[in-house]
Coordinates of C-alpha atoms and ligand atoms in Angstrom, one line a residue:
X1144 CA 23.5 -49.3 66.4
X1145 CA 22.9 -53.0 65.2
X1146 CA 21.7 -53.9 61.6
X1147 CA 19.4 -56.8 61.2
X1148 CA 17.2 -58.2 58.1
X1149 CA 13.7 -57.5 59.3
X1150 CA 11.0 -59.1 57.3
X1151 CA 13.2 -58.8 54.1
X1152 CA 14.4 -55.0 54.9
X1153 CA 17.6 -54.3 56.4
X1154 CA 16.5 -52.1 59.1
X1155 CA 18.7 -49.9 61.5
X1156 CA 16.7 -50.8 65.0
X1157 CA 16.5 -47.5 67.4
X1158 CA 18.3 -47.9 70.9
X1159 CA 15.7 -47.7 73.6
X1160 CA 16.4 -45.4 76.3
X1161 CA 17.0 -47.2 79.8
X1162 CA 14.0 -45.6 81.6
X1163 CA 12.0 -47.7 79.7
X1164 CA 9.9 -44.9 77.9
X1165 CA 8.6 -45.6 74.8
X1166 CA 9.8 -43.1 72.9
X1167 CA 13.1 -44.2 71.3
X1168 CA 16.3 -42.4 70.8
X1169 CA 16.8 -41.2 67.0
X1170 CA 20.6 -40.9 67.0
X1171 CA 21.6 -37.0 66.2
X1172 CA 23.0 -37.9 63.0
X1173 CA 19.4 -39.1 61.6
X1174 CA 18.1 -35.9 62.9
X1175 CA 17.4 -33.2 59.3
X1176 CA 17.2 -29.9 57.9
X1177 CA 13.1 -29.1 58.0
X1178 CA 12.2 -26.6 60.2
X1179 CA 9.7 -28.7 61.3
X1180 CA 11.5 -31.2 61.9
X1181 CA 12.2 -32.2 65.4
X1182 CA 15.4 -29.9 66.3
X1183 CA 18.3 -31.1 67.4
X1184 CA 18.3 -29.9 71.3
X1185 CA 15.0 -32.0 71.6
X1186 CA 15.5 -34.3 74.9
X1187 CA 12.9 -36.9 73.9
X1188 CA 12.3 -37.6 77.7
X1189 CA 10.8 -34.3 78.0
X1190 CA 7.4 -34.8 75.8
X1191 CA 4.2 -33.9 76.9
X1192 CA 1.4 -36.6 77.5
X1193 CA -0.7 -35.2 75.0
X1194 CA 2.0 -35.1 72.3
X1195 CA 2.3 -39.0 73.2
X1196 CA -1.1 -39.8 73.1
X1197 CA -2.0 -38.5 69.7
X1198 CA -0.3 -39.9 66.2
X1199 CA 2.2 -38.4 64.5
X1200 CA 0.8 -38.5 61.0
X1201 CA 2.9 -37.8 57.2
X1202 CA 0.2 -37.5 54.6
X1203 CA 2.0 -38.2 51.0
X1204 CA 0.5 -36.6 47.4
X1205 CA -0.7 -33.7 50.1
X1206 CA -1.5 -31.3 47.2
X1207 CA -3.8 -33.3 45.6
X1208 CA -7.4 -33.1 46.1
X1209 CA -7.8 -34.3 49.5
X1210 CA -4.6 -34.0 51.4
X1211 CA -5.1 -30.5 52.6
X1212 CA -8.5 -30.8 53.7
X1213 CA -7.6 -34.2 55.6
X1214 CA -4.6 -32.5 57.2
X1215 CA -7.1 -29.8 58.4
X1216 CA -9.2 -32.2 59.8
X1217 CA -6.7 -34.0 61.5
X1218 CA -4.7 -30.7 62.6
X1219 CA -8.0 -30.0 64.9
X1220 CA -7.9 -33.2 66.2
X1221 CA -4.3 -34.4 67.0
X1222 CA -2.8 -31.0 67.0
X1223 CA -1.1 -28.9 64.1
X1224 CA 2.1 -30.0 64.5
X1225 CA 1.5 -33.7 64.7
X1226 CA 0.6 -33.4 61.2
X1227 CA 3.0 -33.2 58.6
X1228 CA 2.0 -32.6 54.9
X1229 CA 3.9 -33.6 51.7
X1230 CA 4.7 -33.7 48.2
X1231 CA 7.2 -33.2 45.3
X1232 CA 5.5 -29.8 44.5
X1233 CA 6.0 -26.6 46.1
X1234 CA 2.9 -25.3 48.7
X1235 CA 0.5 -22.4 48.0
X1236 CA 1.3 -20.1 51.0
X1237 CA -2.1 -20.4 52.7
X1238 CA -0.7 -24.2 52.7
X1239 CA 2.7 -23.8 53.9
X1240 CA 1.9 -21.7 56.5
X1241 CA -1.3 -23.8 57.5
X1242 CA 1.3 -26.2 59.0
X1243 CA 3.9 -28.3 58.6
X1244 CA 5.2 -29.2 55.3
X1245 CA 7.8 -31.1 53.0
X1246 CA 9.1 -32.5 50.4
X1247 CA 8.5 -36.2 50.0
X1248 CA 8.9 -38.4 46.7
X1249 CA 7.7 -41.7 47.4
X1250 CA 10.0 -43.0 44.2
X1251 CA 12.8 -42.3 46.8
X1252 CA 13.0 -45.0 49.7
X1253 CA 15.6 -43.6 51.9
X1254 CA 14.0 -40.0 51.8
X1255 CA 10.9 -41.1 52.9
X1256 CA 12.7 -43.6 55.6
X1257 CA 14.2 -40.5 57.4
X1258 CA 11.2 -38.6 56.6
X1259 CA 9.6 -41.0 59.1
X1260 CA 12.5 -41.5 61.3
X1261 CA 13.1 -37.9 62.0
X1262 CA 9.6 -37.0 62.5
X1263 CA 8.5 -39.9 64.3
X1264 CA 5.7 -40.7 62.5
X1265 CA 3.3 -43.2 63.6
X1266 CA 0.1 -43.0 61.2
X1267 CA 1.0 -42.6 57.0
X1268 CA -2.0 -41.6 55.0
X1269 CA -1.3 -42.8 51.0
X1270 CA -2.7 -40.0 48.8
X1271 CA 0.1 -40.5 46.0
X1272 CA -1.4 -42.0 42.7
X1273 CA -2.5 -41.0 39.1
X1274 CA -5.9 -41.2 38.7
X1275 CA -7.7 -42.9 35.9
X1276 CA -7.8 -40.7 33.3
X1277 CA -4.1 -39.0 33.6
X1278 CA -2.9 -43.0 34.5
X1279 CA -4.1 -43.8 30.8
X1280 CA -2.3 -41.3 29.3
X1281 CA 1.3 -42.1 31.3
X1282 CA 1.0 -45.7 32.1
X1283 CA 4.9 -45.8 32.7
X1284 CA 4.9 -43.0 35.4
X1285 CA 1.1 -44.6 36.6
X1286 CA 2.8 -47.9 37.3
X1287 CA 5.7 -46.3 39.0
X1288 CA 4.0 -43.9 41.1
X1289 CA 1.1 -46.4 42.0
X1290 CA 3.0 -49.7 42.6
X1291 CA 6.5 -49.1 42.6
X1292 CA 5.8 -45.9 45.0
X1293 CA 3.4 -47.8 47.5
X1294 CA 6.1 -51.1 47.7
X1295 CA 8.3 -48.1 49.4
X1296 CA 5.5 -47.0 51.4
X1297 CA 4.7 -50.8 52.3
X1298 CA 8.0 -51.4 53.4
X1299 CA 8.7 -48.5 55.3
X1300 CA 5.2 -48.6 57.1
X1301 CA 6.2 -52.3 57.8
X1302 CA 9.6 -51.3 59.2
X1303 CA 8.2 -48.9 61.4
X1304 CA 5.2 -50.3 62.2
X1305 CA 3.0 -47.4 61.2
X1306 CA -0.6 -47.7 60.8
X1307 CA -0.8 -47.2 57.3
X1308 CA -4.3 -46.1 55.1
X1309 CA -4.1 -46.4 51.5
X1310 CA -7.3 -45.2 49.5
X1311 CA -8.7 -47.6 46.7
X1312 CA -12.0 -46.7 44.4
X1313 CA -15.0 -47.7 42.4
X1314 CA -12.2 -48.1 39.8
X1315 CA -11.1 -51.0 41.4
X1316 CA -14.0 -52.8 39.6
X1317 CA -14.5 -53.7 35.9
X1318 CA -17.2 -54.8 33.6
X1319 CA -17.0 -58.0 35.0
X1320 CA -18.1 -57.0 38.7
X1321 CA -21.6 -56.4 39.4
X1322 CA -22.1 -53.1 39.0
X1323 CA -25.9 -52.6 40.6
X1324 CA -24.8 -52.5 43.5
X1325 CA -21.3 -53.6 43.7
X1326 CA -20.5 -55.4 47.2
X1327 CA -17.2 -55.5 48.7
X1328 CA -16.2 -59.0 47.6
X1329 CA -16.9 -60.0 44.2
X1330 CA -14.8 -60.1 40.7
X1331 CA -12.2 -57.4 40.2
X1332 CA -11.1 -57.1 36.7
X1333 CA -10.9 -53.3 36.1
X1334 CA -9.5 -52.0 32.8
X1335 CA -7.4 -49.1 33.5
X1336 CA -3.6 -49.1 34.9
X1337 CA -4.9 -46.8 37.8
X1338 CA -7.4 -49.5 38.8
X1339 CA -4.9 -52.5 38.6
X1340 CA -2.6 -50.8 40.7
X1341 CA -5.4 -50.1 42.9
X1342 CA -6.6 -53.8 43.4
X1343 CA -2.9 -54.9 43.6
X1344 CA -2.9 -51.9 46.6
X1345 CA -5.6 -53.5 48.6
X1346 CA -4.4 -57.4 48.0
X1347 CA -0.8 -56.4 48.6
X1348 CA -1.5 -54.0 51.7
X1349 CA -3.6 -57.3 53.5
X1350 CA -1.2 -59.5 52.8
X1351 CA 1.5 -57.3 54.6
X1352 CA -1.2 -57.1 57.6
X1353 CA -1.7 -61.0 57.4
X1354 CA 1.9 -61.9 57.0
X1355 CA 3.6 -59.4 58.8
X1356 CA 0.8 -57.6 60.9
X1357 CA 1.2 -54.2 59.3
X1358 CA -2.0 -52.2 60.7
X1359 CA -3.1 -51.5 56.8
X1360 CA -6.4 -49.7 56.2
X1361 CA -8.4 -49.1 52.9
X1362 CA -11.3 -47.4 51.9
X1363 CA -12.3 -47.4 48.2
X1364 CA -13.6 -44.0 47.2
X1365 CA -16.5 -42.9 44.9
X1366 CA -15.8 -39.9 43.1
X1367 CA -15.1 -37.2 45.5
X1368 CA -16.8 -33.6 44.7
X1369 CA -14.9 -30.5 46.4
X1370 CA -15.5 -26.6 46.2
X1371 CA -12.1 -24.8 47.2
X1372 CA -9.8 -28.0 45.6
X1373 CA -9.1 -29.4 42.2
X1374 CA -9.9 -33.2 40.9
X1375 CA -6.3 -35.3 39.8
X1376 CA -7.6 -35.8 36.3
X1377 CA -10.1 -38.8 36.7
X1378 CA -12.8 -39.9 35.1
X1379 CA -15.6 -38.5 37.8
X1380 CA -14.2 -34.7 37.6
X1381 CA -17.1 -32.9 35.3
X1382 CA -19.0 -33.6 39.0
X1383 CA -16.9 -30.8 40.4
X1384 CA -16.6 -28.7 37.2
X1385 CA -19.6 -28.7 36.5
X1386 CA -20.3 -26.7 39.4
X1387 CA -17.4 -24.0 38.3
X1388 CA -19.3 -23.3 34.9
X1389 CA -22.4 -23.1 36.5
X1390 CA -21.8 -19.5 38.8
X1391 CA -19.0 -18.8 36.0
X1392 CA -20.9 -19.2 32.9
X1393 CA -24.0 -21.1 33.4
X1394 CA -23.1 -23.5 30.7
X1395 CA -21.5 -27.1 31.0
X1396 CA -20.0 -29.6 28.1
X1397 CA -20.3 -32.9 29.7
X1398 CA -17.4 -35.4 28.5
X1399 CA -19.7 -38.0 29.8
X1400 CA -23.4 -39.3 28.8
X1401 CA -26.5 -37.3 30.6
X1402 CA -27.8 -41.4 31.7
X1403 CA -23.8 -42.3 33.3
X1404 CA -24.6 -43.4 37.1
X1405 CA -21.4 -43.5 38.9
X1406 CA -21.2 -43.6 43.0
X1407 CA -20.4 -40.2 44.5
X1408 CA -19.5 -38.3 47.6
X1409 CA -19.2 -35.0 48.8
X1410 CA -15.2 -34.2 50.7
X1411 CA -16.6 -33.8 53.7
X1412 CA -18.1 -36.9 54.3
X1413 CA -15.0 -38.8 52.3
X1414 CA -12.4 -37.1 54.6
X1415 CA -14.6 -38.0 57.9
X1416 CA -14.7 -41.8 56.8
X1417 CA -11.1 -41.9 56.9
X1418 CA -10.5 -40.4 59.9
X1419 CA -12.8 -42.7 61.5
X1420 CA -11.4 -45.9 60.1
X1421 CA -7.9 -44.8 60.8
X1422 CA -9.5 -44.5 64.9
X1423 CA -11.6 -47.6 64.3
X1424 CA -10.8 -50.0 67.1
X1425 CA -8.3 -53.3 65.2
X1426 CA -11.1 -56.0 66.3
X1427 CA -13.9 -53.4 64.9
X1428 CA -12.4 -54.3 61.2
X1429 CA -13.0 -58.1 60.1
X1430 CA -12.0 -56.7 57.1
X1431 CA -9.2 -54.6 56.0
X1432 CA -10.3 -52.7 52.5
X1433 CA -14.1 -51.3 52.6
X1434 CA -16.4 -49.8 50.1
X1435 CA -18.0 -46.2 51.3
X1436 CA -20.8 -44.9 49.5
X1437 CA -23.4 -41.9 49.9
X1438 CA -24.9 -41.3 46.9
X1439 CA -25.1 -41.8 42.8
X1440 CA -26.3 -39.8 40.0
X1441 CA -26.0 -39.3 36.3
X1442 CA -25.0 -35.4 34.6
X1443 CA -28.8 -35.2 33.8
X1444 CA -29.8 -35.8 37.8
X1445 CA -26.9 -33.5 38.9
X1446 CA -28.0 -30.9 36.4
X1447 CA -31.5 -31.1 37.1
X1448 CA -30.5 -30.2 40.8
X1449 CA -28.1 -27.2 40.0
X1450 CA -30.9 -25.6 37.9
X1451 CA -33.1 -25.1 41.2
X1452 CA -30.3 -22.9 42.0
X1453 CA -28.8 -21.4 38.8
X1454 CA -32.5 -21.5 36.6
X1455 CA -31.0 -20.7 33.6
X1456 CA -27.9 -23.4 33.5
X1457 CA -27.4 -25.2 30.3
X1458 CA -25.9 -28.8 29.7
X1459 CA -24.3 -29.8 26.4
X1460 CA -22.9 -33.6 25.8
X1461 CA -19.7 -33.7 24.1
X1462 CA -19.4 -37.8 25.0
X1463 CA -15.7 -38.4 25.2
X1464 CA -15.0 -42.3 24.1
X1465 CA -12.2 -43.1 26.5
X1466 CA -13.7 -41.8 29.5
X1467 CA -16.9 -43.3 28.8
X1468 CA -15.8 -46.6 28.6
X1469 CA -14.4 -46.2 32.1
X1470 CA -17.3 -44.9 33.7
X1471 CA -19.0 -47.6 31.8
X1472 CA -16.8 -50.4 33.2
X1473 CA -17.1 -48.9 36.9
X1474 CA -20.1 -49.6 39.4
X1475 CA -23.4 -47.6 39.6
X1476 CA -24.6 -48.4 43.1
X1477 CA -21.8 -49.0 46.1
X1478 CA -22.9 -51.3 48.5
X1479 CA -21.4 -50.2 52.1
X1480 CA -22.8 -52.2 54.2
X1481 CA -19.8 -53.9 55.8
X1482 CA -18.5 -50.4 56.7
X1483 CA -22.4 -49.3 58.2
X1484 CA -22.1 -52.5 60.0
X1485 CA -18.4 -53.3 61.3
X1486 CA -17.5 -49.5 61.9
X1487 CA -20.9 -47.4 61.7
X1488 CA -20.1 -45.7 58.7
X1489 CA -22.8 -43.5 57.6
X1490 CA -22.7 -40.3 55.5
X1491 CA -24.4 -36.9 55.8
X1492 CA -24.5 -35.7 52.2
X1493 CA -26.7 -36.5 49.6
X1494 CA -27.1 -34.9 46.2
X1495 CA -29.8 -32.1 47.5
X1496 CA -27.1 -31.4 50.7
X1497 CA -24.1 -31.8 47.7
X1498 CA -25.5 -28.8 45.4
X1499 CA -25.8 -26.5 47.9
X1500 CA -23.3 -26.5 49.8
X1501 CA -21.0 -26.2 46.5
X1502 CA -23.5 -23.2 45.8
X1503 CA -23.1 -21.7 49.2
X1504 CA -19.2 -21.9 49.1
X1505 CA -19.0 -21.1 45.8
X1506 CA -21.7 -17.7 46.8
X1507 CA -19.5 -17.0 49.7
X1508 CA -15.9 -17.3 47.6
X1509 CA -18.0 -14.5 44.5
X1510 CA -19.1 -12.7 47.8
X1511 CA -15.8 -12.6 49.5
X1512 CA -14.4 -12.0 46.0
X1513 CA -16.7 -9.2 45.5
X1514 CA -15.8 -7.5 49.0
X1515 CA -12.4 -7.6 48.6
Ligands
VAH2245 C1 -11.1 -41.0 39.1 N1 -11.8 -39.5 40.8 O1 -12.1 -40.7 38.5 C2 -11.1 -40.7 40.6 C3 -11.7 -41.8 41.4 C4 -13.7 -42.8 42.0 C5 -13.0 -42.3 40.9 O2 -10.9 -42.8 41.7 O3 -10.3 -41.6 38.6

């Protein structure tokens, strides 16, 4: 075993087995607890091609929003056990027993080291951070978790050479960037903690893959509307509420005014564009951090859709000050068209698509709910 600075981190460099395969040997005592971990009687010589082929890929902040849906996606296409889910809260069951799963607090470098040692991980997919809105309200834990967390997660991608994706958003942009549309590179001088650490995210992440090659990816987000999985407390949540109240009550308080346009997305398409960056051939990406867009409304638009479906749905405005000065400080058109051009991005939703397949899920769910 030989110890050796490597670009700054003291790294313990795996033994390569003689035969020349790629796959190096982890040294027993590295090997952990986790049932899905790899076990101990493992003879690395002895993995199949297909296991080779595909990556081996640790999703972090896995119970937030989008982490189970991605790891769903990717589960069909790499495999289920090449995809390993975590975070520093305990699983539904449907999610534990969807796949593998453990705990991982990106605050503590040496767990996540062996958490990538021991499960040879290959691809890391970023999903820790406090949104806007919750980053506001803790901006002690929102610098931690957001910059302090994804220096670990820098330097253990760089040490392994993983290919690493780390989302950005429309909140990487403040009242200073053009907001109508807002191209990829122009000022960035957002106003919340969450967006800081987001633009420091995307400079810091490219200079890690100009200095030191790391294979870093970034998309920035709009606000991402989902049926079966809860918003992290940002500022473009009522989008997916809204949708709740409607079968629940037919009646919505909007914390935001009826005219707001802010860039959205439905999951589906969100989860597709990173999946499709993260395959995206290196010398398809002249750049390393991309906008995505599909579409953007305002509550009024949004309701004016849901009431073809729900007739009698009523929208109130209770106009919540905070909130609206970050939705008012954040782009109302995305321009994408450095992602439609160097990768071929293009979405499927827009907002008559969006409303109803919420409605259909959410008519399925009362359905299902009903049978059972
Ligand atoms: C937020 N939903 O509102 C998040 C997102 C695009 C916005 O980053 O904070």
């Amino acid at each position: 075993m030989t110890v050796r600075l490597l670009n700054g981190v003291f790294s313990q460099v795996l033994l390569k087995p003689a035969c020349g395969c790629t796959t190096p040997i982890v040294p027993v005592q590295f090997l952990g607890i986790s049932p899905f971990q790899v076990p101990s009687r493992a003879n690395f010589h002895s993995v199949s091609s297909s296991d080779t082929e595909h990556p081996r890929v640790l999703i972090t902040g896995g119970l937030g929003q989008l982490g189970v849906g991605l790891a769903k996606l990717l589960r069909n296409r790499f495999g289920k056990d090449n995809v390993i889910l975590s975070d520093i809260r305990k699983p539904s069951d449907h999610v534990f027993y969807s796949g593998p799963f453990i705990y991982s607090d990106i605050l503590d470098y040496k767990n996540l080291r062996e958490i990538v040692v021991n499960n040879r991980i290959t691809w890391l997919i970023h999903y820790s951070a406090l949104l806007s809105a919750v980053g506001e309200a803790n901006v002690p834990l929102a610098r931690d978790v957001n910059i302090t967390g994804l220096h670990n997660i820098l330097d253990t991608a760089t040490e392994h050479n993983l290919r690493l994706f780390v989302p950005s958003t429309i909140g990487a942009f403040g009242p200073s960037s053009p907001r109508n549309p807002t191209p990829d590179l122009c000022i960035q001088r957002p106003r919340t903690i969450y967006g800081v650490s987001k633009v420091h995210a995307e400079l810091i992440g490219e200079y890690y893959h100009y200095r030191y090659g790391l294979d870093f990816r970034c998309l920035r987000y709009p606000g991402i509307i989902s049926a079966d999985s809860q918003p992290g407390r940002g500022t473009t949540d009522y989008a997916v509420h809204i949708f709740h109240n409607a079968m629940k009550s037919g009646k919505f308080q909007c914390y935001l005014k009826p005219d707001t346009r802010l860039p959205m997305m439905y999951i589906d398409d969100c989860l597709r564009a990173t999946l499709e960056i993260m395959e995206a051939p290196a010398d398809s990406l002249p750049m390393r951090t991309y906008n995505i867009g599909a579409m953007s409304f305002t509550p009024e638009e949004l309701a004016q859709e849901i009431v073809k479906h729900v007739p009698e749905f009523q929208v109130t405005y209770n106009v919540d000050t905070v909130l609206q000065a970050i939705a008012d400080s954040w782009p109302m058109n995305f321009d994408d068209s450095n992602a439609r051009k160097d990768w071929g991005w293009k979405h499927y939703y827009d907002l008559p698509e969006l409303v109803t397949t919420m409605f259909n899920f959410y008519t399925s769910e009362s359905r299902a709910a009903h049978v059972s």
